[in-house]
Amino acid sequence: MLPATAKWYDRRDSVFIEFCVADSKDVKVNFDKTKCGFSCVAGTDDVKLENQIDLFEAIDENESKHNRTDRSVLCYLRKAQPGKAWPRLTKEKAKVSWLSVDFNNWKDWEDDSDEEMGNFDQFSNMMRNMGGEDDLDNLDVDADGADDDDSADSDDEKMPDLE
């Protein structure tokens, strides 16, 4: 059997693995304390794919889940020790040809403190309250794009005629 191509990324309390298999059938995902097993039949050729992963750290197999879509199977592995970063998915340091890091979803959360995240939330709320799309509803604009505000600006002085 061939291994399925997979991408993974780390979060504070979980690890995500996405098996990139289009049109998968007979999907089986097994979670063990230190292992994750995946198998399926893929595509119109009914190719059998199988992956066995010895995980870097222990997981809570009862809280781990998976979800199948038409394009992939996403596995959510709940860490047994939340807050501990995984430098790699596998126990062995060897490079696995079918596995890569999902940089689109990767986040360096180890250096983030809860206080900094609270500050970020406050900053986001402040930016939302400073104006944006909601304020555009209150702006009265003519069809030619000019607003109806007749107040004079400093740059509204009469320009001399061109010679």
PDB file of C-alpha atoms in Angstrom:
ATOM      1  CA  MET A   1       0.000   0.000   0.000  1.00  0.00           C
ATOM      2  CA  LEU A   2       1.041   3.581  -0.666  1.00  0.00           C
ATOM      3  CA  PRO A   3       1.069   6.335   1.968  1.00  0.00           C
ATOM      4  CA  ALA A   4      -1.292   9.291   1.585  1.00  0.00           C
ATOM      5  CA  THR A   5       0.259  12.746   1.288  1.00  0.00           C
ATOM      6  CA  ALA A   6      -0.292  14.710   4.504  1.00  0.00           C
ATOM      7  CA  LYS A   7       0.275  18.169   6.008  1.00  0.00           C
ATOM      8  CA  TRP A   8       0.333  18.990   9.717  1.00  0.00           C
ATOM      9  CA  TYR A   9       0.392  21.969  12.070  1.00  0.00           C
ATOM     10  CA  ASP A  10       0.668  22.546  15.810  1.00  0.00           C
ATOM     11  CA  ARG A  11      -1.575  24.489  18.181  1.00  0.00           C
ATOM     12  CA  ARG A  12      -1.447  25.085  21.942  1.00  0.00           C
ATOM     13  CA  ASP A  13      -3.782  22.200  22.866  1.00  0.00           C
ATOM     14  CA  SER A  14      -3.926  20.155  19.664  1.00  0.00           C
ATOM     15  CA  VAL A  15      -2.226  18.979  16.491  1.00  0.00           C
ATOM     16  CA  PHE A  16      -3.910  18.865  13.089  1.00  0.00           C
ATOM     17  CA  ILE A  17      -3.096  16.420  10.310  1.00  0.00           C
ATOM     18  CA  GLU A  18      -4.687  16.770   6.887  1.00  0.00           C
ATOM     19  CA  PHE A  19      -4.481  13.722   4.643  1.00  0.00           C
ATOM     20  CA  CYS A  20      -4.754  15.125   1.122  1.00  0.00           C
ATOM     21  CA  VAL A  21      -6.888  12.479  -0.553  1.00  0.00           C
ATOM     22  CA  ALA A  22      -9.564  13.412  -3.074  1.00  0.00           C
ATOM     23  CA  ASP A  23     -12.680  11.246  -3.382  1.00  0.00           C
ATOM     24  CA  SER A  24     -11.770   8.998  -0.445  1.00  0.00           C
ATOM     25  CA  LYS A  25     -13.884   5.954   0.456  1.00  0.00           C
ATOM     26  CA  ASP A  26     -13.755   3.437   3.296  1.00  0.00           C
ATOM     27  CA  VAL A  27     -11.893   5.918   5.513  1.00  0.00           C
ATOM     28  CA  LYS A  28     -10.540   4.474   8.750  1.00  0.00           C
ATOM     29  CA  VAL A  29      -8.751   6.588  11.344  1.00  0.00           C
ATOM     30  CA  ASN A  30      -7.421   5.012  14.526  1.00  0.00           C
ATOM     31  CA  PHE A  31      -6.146   7.045  17.457  1.00  0.00           C
ATOM     32  CA  ASP A  32      -3.931   5.448  20.076  1.00  0.00           C
ATOM     33  CA  LYS A  33      -2.128   7.221  22.920  1.00  0.00           C
ATOM     34  CA  THR A  34       1.117   7.487  20.915  1.00  0.00           C
ATOM     35  CA  LYS A  35       0.017   6.524  17.390  1.00  0.00           C
ATOM     36  CA  CYS A  36      -2.299   7.582  14.610  1.00  0.00           C
ATOM     37  CA  GLY A  37      -3.369   5.245  11.831  1.00  0.00           C
ATOM     38  CA  PHE A  38      -5.073   6.242   8.585  1.00  0.00           C
ATOM     39  CA  SER A  39      -6.314   4.176   5.668  1.00  0.00           C
ATOM     40  CA  CYS A  40      -8.695   4.665   2.760  1.00  0.00           C
ATOM     41  CA  VAL A  41      -9.450   3.860  -0.845  1.00  0.00           C
ATOM     42  CA  ALA A  42      -8.889   6.891  -3.092  1.00  0.00           C
ATOM     43  CA  GLY A  43      -9.889   8.207  -6.478  1.00  0.00           C
ATOM     44  CA  THR A  44     -11.473   6.530  -9.462  1.00  0.00           C
ATOM     45  CA  ASP A  45      -8.666   3.948  -9.595  1.00  0.00           C
ATOM     46  CA  ASP A  46      -9.493   2.725  -6.057  1.00  0.00           C
ATOM     47  CA  VAL A  47      -5.901   3.071  -4.872  1.00  0.00           C
ATOM     48  CA  LYS A  48      -5.404   1.811  -1.306  1.00  0.00           C
ATOM     49  CA  LEU A  49      -3.566   4.270   0.933  1.00  0.00           C
ATOM     50  CA  GLU A  50      -2.284   3.712   4.455  1.00  0.00           C
ATOM     51  CA  ASN A  51      -0.269   5.745   6.975  1.00  0.00           C
ATOM     52  CA  GLN A  52       0.983   4.757  10.423  1.00  0.00           C
ATOM     53  CA  ILE A  53       2.425   7.564  12.531  1.00  0.00           C
ATOM     54  CA  ASP A  54       4.367   7.156  15.776  1.00  0.00           C
ATOM     55  CA  LEU A  55       3.529  10.522  17.319  1.00  0.00           C
ATOM     56  CA  PHE A  56       6.029  12.906  18.904  1.00  0.00           C
ATOM     57  CA  GLU A  57       4.066  13.014  22.185  1.00  0.00           C
ATOM     58  CA  ALA A  58       0.997  11.378  23.692  1.00  0.00           C
ATOM     59  CA  ILE A  59      -2.533  12.403  22.723  1.00  0.00           C
ATOM     60  CA  ASP A  60      -5.952  11.986  24.319  1.00  0.00           C
ATOM     61  CA  GLU A  61      -7.398   9.399  21.942  1.00  0.00           C
ATOM     62  CA  ASN A  62     -10.930   9.879  23.323  1.00  0.00           C
ATOM     63  CA  GLU A  63     -10.946  13.611  22.479  1.00  0.00           C
ATOM     64  CA  SER A  64      -9.306  13.221  19.056  1.00  0.00           C
ATOM     65  CA  LYS A  65     -11.543  13.328  15.972  1.00  0.00           C
ATOM     66  CA  HIS A  66     -11.490  13.347  12.189  1.00  0.00           C
ATOM     67  CA  ASN A  67     -13.617  14.860   9.432  1.00  0.00           C
ATOM     68  CA  ARG A  68     -13.788  13.689   5.809  1.00  0.00           C
ATOM     69  CA  THR A  69     -14.447  16.050   2.900  1.00  0.00           C
ATOM     70  CA  ASP A  70     -14.336  15.453  -0.853  1.00  0.00           C
ATOM     71  CA  ARG A  71     -10.754  16.723  -0.980  1.00  0.00           C
ATOM     72  CA  SER A  72      -9.146  15.548   2.268  1.00  0.00           C
ATOM     73  CA  VAL A  73      -9.471  13.988   5.711  1.00  0.00           C
ATOM     74  CA  LEU A  74      -8.663  16.366   8.573  1.00  0.00           C
ATOM     75  CA  CYS A  75      -7.646  14.843  11.905  1.00  0.00           C
ATOM     76  CA  TYR A  76      -7.776  16.750  15.181  1.00  0.00           C
ATOM     77  CA  LEU A  77      -5.461  15.210  17.775  1.00  0.00           C
ATOM     78  CA  ARG A  78      -5.974  16.537  21.304  1.00  0.00           C
ATOM     79  CA  LYS A  79      -2.627  16.796  23.126  1.00  0.00           C
ATOM     80  CA  ALA A  80      -2.297  14.916  26.419  1.00  0.00           C
ATOM     81  CA  GLN A  81      -0.111  17.804  27.641  1.00  0.00           C
ATOM     82  CA  PRO A  82      -1.583  21.071  26.310  1.00  0.00           C
ATOM     83  CA  GLY A  83       0.812  23.985  26.026  1.00  0.00           C
ATOM     84  CA  LYS A  84       3.801  21.887  24.996  1.00  0.00           C
ATOM     85  CA  ALA A  85       5.016  22.605  21.475  1.00  0.00           C
ATOM     86  CA  TRP A  86       5.698  19.763  19.052  1.00  0.00           C
ATOM     87  CA  PRO A  87       8.781  20.491  16.921  1.00  0.00           C
ATOM     88  CA  ARG A  88       7.726  17.653  14.607  1.00  0.00           C
ATOM     89  CA  LEU A  89       4.806  15.261  14.216  1.00  0.00           C
ATOM     90  CA  THR A  90       6.733  12.003  14.357  1.00  0.00           C
ATOM     91  CA  LYS A  91       8.700  10.473  17.181  1.00  0.00           C
ATOM     92  CA  GLU A  92      11.661   9.823  14.869  1.00  0.00           C
ATOM     93  CA  LYS A  93      13.679  12.762  13.563  1.00  0.00           C
ATOM     94  CA  ALA A  94      13.911  11.221  10.087  1.00  0.00           C
ATOM     95  CA  LYS A  95      12.269  13.142   7.211  1.00  0.00           C
ATOM     96  CA  VAL A  96       9.159  11.384   5.944  1.00  0.00           C
ATOM     97  CA  SER A  97       8.602  11.898   2.192  1.00  0.00           C
ATOM     98  CA  TRP A  98       4.784  11.987   2.361  1.00  0.00           C
ATOM     99  CA  LEU A  99       4.583  14.463   5.283  1.00  0.00           C
ATOM    100  CA  SER A 100       5.065  18.246   5.224  1.00  0.00           C
ATOM    101  CA  VAL A 101       4.338  21.235   7.443  1.00  0.00           C
ATOM    102  CA  ASP A 102       1.153  23.171   6.642  1.00  0.00           C
ATOM    103  CA  PHE A 103       2.671  26.658   6.662  1.00  0.00           C
ATOM    104  CA  ASN A 104      -0.671  28.252   5.699  1.00  0.00           C
ATOM    105  CA  ASN A 105      -2.030  27.279   9.127  1.00  0.00           C
ATOM    106  CA  TRP A 106       1.183  27.258  11.163  1.00  0.00           C
ATOM    107  CA  LYS A 107       1.373  29.698  14.070  1.00  0.00           C
ATOM    108  CA  ASP A 108       4.233  30.256  16.518  1.00  0.00           C
ATOM    109  CA  TRP A 109       2.115  30.304  19.642  1.00  0.00           C
ATOM    110  CA  GLU A 110       4.808  29.270  22.167  1.00  0.00           C
ATOM    111  CA  ASP A 111       5.986  32.855  22.698  1.00  0.00           C
ATOM    112  CA  ASP A 112       2.453  34.238  22.999  1.00  0.00           C
ATOM    113  CA  SER A 113       1.245  34.849  26.504  1.00  0.00           C
ATOM    114  CA  ASP A 114      -2.412  35.039  27.466  1.00  0.00           C
ATOM    115  CA  GLU A 115      -1.864  38.682  28.396  1.00  0.00           C
ATOM    116  CA  GLU A 116      -0.545  39.474  24.913  1.00  0.00           C
ATOM    117  CA  MET A 117      -3.533  37.730  23.349  1.00  0.00           C
ATOM    118  CA  GLY A 118      -5.839  39.838  25.546  1.00  0.00           C
ATOM    119  CA  ASN A 119      -4.044  42.960  24.333  1.00  0.00           C
ATOM    120  CA  PHE A 120      -4.482  41.807  20.738  1.00  0.00           C
ATOM    121  CA  ASP A 121      -8.227  41.346  21.296  1.00  0.00           C
ATOM    122  CA  GLN A 122      -8.458  44.829  22.812  1.00  0.00           C
ATOM    123  CA  PHE A 123      -6.512  46.225  19.848  1.00  0.00           C
ATOM    124  CA  SER A 124      -8.862  44.484  17.385  1.00  0.00           C
ATOM    125  CA  ASN A 125     -11.918  45.887  19.147  1.00  0.00           C
ATOM    126  CA  MET A 126     -10.375  49.357  19.197  1.00  0.00           C
ATOM    127  CA  MET A 127      -9.689  49.201  15.446  1.00  0.00           C
ATOM    128  CA  ARG A 128     -13.252  48.069  14.771  1.00  0.00           C
ATOM    129  CA  ASN A 129     -14.633  50.983  16.833  1.00  0.00           C
ATOM    130  CA  MET A 130     -12.416  53.582  15.138  1.00  0.00           C
ATOM    131  CA  GLY A 131     -14.397  53.426  11.953  1.00  0.00           C
ATOM    132  CA  GLY A 132     -14.703  51.315   8.947  1.00  0.00           C
ATOM    133  CA  GLU A 133     -17.503  49.977   6.830  1.00  0.00           C
ATOM    134  CA  ASP A 134     -20.168  50.967   9.373  1.00  0.00           C
ATOM    135  CA  ASP A 135     -19.154  54.616   9.048  1.00  0.00           C
ATOM    136  CA  LEU A 136     -19.469  54.471   5.259  1.00  0.00           C
ATOM    137  CA  ASP A 137     -23.229  54.060   5.622  1.00  0.00           C
ATOM    138  CA  ASN A 138     -23.469  57.490   7.250  1.00  0.00           C
ATOM    139  CA  LEU A 139     -21.488  59.279   4.518  1.00  0.00           C
ATOM    140  CA  ASP A 140     -23.732  61.006   1.971  1.00  0.00           C
ATOM    141  CA  VAL A 141     -22.103  60.724  -1.462  1.00  0.00           C
ATOM    142  CA  ASP A 142     -23.378  62.103  -4.799  1.00  0.00           C
ATOM    143  CA  ALA A 143     -23.436  59.982  -7.918  1.00  0.00           C
ATOM    144  CA  ASP A 144     -20.253  61.704  -9.105  1.00  0.00           C
ATOM    145  CA  GLY A 145     -18.460  60.636  -5.924  1.00  0.00           C
ATOM    146  CA  ALA A 146     -18.402  64.033  -4.220  1.00  0.00           C
ATOM    147  CA  ASP A 147     -19.798  64.249  -0.717  1.00  0.00           C
ATOM    148  CA  ASP A 148     -22.474  66.785   0.187  1.00  0.00           C
ATOM    149  CA  ASP A 149     -20.394  68.390   2.909  1.00  0.00           C
ATOM    150  CA  ASP A 150     -20.008  72.082   1.894  1.00  0.00           C
ATOM    151  CA  SER A 151     -17.456  72.965   4.562  1.00  0.00           C
ATOM    152  CA  ALA A 152     -14.352  74.720   3.243  1.00  0.00           C
ATOM    153  CA  ASP A 153     -11.017  73.007   3.514  1.00  0.00           C
ATOM    154  CA  SER A 154      -7.656  74.763   3.494  1.00  0.00           C
ATOM    155  CA  ASP A 155      -6.990  73.472  -0.003  1.00  0.00           C
ATOM    156  CA  ASP A 156     -10.284  74.823  -1.389  1.00  0.00           C
ATOM    157  CA  GLU A 157      -8.836  78.230  -2.246  1.00  0.00           C
ATOM    158  CA  LYS A 158      -9.513  79.636  -5.702  1.00  0.00           C
ATOM    159  CA  MET A 159      -6.755  78.788  -8.130  1.00  0.00           C
ATOM    160  CA  PRO A 160      -5.474  81.476 -10.519  1.00  0.00           C
ATOM    161  CA  ASP A 161      -6.427  81.128 -14.171  1.00  0.00           C
ATOM    162  CA  LEU A 162      -3.931  79.500 -16.471  1.00  0.00           C
ATOM    163  CA  GLU A 163      -2.327  81.742 -19.063  1.00  0.00           C
TER     164      GLU A 163
END
